[in-house]
CSV table of C-alpha atoms in Angstrom, one decimal:
chain,number,residue,atom,x,y,z
A,1,UNK,CA,112.0,80.0,72.3
A,2,UNK,CA,114.0,83.3,73.4
A,3,UNK,CA,112.9,86.6,74.7
A,4,UNK,CA,114.8,89.7,74.7
A,5,UNK,CA,113.7,92.0,77.3
A,6,UNK,CA,114.5,96.2,76.6
A,7,UNK,CA,114.4,98.4,78.8
A,8,UNK,CA,115.6,102.0,77.7
A,9,UNK,CA,118.1,104.0,79.1
A,10,UNK,CA,118.1,107.7,79.3
A,11,UNK,CA,119.0,107.8,75.9
A,12,UNK,CA,117.6,105.3,73.7
A,13,UNK,CA,118.4,106.2,70.5
A,14,UNK,CA,122.2,105.0,71.2
A,15,UNK,CA,120.9,101.5,71.3
A,16,UNK,CA,120.9,99.0,68.8
A,17,UNK,CA,121.0,94.8,68.9
A,18,UNK,CA,121.5,91.9,66.8
A,19,UNK,CA,120.9,87.8,67.4
A,20,UNK,CA,122.1,85.9,64.7
A,21,UNK,CA,122.9,82.0,63.9
A,22,UNK,CA,126.8,81.5,65.1
A,23,UNK,CA,126.7,78.8,62.0
A,24,UNK,CA,125.2,80.3,59.3
A,25,UNK,CA,124.8,84.0,60.1
A,26,UNK,CA,121.7,84.0,59.9
A,27,UNK,CA,119.9,87.3,61.3
A,28,UNK,CA,116.8,86.5,64.0
A,29,UNK,CA,116.3,89.9,65.5
A,30,UNK,CA,118.3,93.4,64.5
A,31,UNK,CA,117.1,96.7,66.0
A,32,UNK,CA,119.2,99.6,64.3
A,33,UNK,CA,119.8,103.3,66.6
A,34,UNK,CA,117.0,105.5,66.8
A,35,UNK,CA,114.9,102.4,66.1
A,36,UNK,CA,113.8,102.1,69.9
A,37,UNK,CA,112.0,105.0,71.8
A,38,UNK,CA,111.1,102.8,74.7
A,39,UNK,CA,111.0,100.0,76.6
A,40,UNK,CA,110.2,96.5,74.0
A,41,UNK,CA,109.8,92.7,74.7
A,42,UNK,CA,111.2,90.8,71.6
A,43,UNK,CA,110.2,87.3,71.7
A,44,UNK,CA,112.1,84.7,69.0
A,45,UNK,CA,111.6,80.7,67.8
A,46,UNK,CA,115.0,79.3,67.3
A,47,UNK,CA,116.3,75.9,66.5
A,48,UNK,CA,118.7,74.6,68.0
A,49,UNK,CA,121.8,75.9,67.4
A,50,UNK,CA,124.4,78.3,68.1
A,51,UNK,CA,123.7,82.2,68.6
A,52,UNK,CA,125.3,84.9,69.2
A,53,UNK,CA,123.7,88.0,70.3
A,54,UNK,CA,125.1,92.0,70.2
A,55,UNK,CA,124.4,94.6,72.1
A,56,UNK,CA,125.7,98.1,70.8
A,57,UNK,CA,125.8,101.5,71.9
A,58,UNK,CA,126.7,104.5,69.5
A,59,UNK,CA,128.3,106.6,72.1
A,60,UNK,CA,130.4,104.0,73.6
A,61,UNK,CA,129.4,104.4,77.0
A,62,UNK,CA,126.5,101.7,77.5
A,63,UNK,CA,123.9,102.2,79.6
A,64,UNK,CA,125.6,105.0,81.8
A,65,UNK,CA,126.6,108.5,80.4
A,66,UNK,CA,129.5,110.0,79.9
A,67,UNK,CA,130.0,110.9,83.4
A,68,UNK,CA,129.9,106.8,84.0
A,69,UNK,CA,126.1,107.5,86.0
A,70,UNK,CA,123.9,104.6,85.3
A,71,UNK,CA,121.0,105.9,83.2
A,72,UNK,CA,118.2,103.6,84.0
A,73,UNK,CA,118.6,101.1,81.0
A,74,UNK,CA,119.2,97.1,81.1
A,75,UNK,CA,118.6,94.2,78.5
A,76,UNK,CA,117.8,90.5,79.7
A,77,UNK,CA,118.0,87.5,77.5
A,78,UNK,CA,115.6,84.6,78.6
A,79,UNK,CA,115.0,81.5,77.5
A,80,UNK,CA,111.9,79.6,78.2
A,81,UNK,CA,111.4,81.9,81.2
A,82,UNK,CA,115.1,81.6,82.7
A,83,UNK,CA,117.4,85.2,82.7
A,84,UNK,CA,121.1,83.6,80.8
A,85,UNK,CA,122.0,87.4,79.8
A,86,UNK,CA,121.6,90.1,81.7
A,87,UNK,CA,123.5,93.6,81.1
A,88,UNK,CA,122.8,97.3,82.6
A,89,UNK,CA,126.0,98.6,83.4
A,90,UNK,CA,128.5,100.3,81.2
A,91,UNK,CA,130.0,98.0,78.5
A,92,UNK,CA,132.0,100.8,75.8
A,93,UNK,CA,130.8,100.1,71.9
A,94,UNK,CA,129.4,96.8,72.0
A,95,UNK,CA,129.0,93.6,74.3
A,96,UNK,CA,129.0,89.8,72.6
A,97,UNK,CA,127.0,87.1,74.7
A,98,UNK,CA,127.2,83.5,72.7
A,99,UNK,CA,124.8,80.4,73.8
A,100,UNK,CA,123.2,77.5,72.6
A,101,UNK,CA,119.7,76.1,72.5
A,102,UNK,CA,119.3,72.8,72.9
A,103,UNK,CA,116.4,70.4,71.8
A,104,UNK,CA,113.0,71.0,73.8
């Protein structure tokens, strides 16, 4: 079980994400730009395998504004309650994180 915690920045309409299988390309979670307007938590049951989480920013400044000032947003990925990925920084247009879900 993976949990995606999204805490919006001052510009939530800029962000999108996709969680997909690295092997089959099947998409397990997809949020498009403008879809999130506030904090959100998503839980996804994933079978054993390799996955890719992609976080996008349509403006290209991540959780920073045009002057590189932090705007309060972040994303955490948790597997069984353990944080495996955290981002709260400038990441240009996208950041990609790959991980493996083992047998339970």
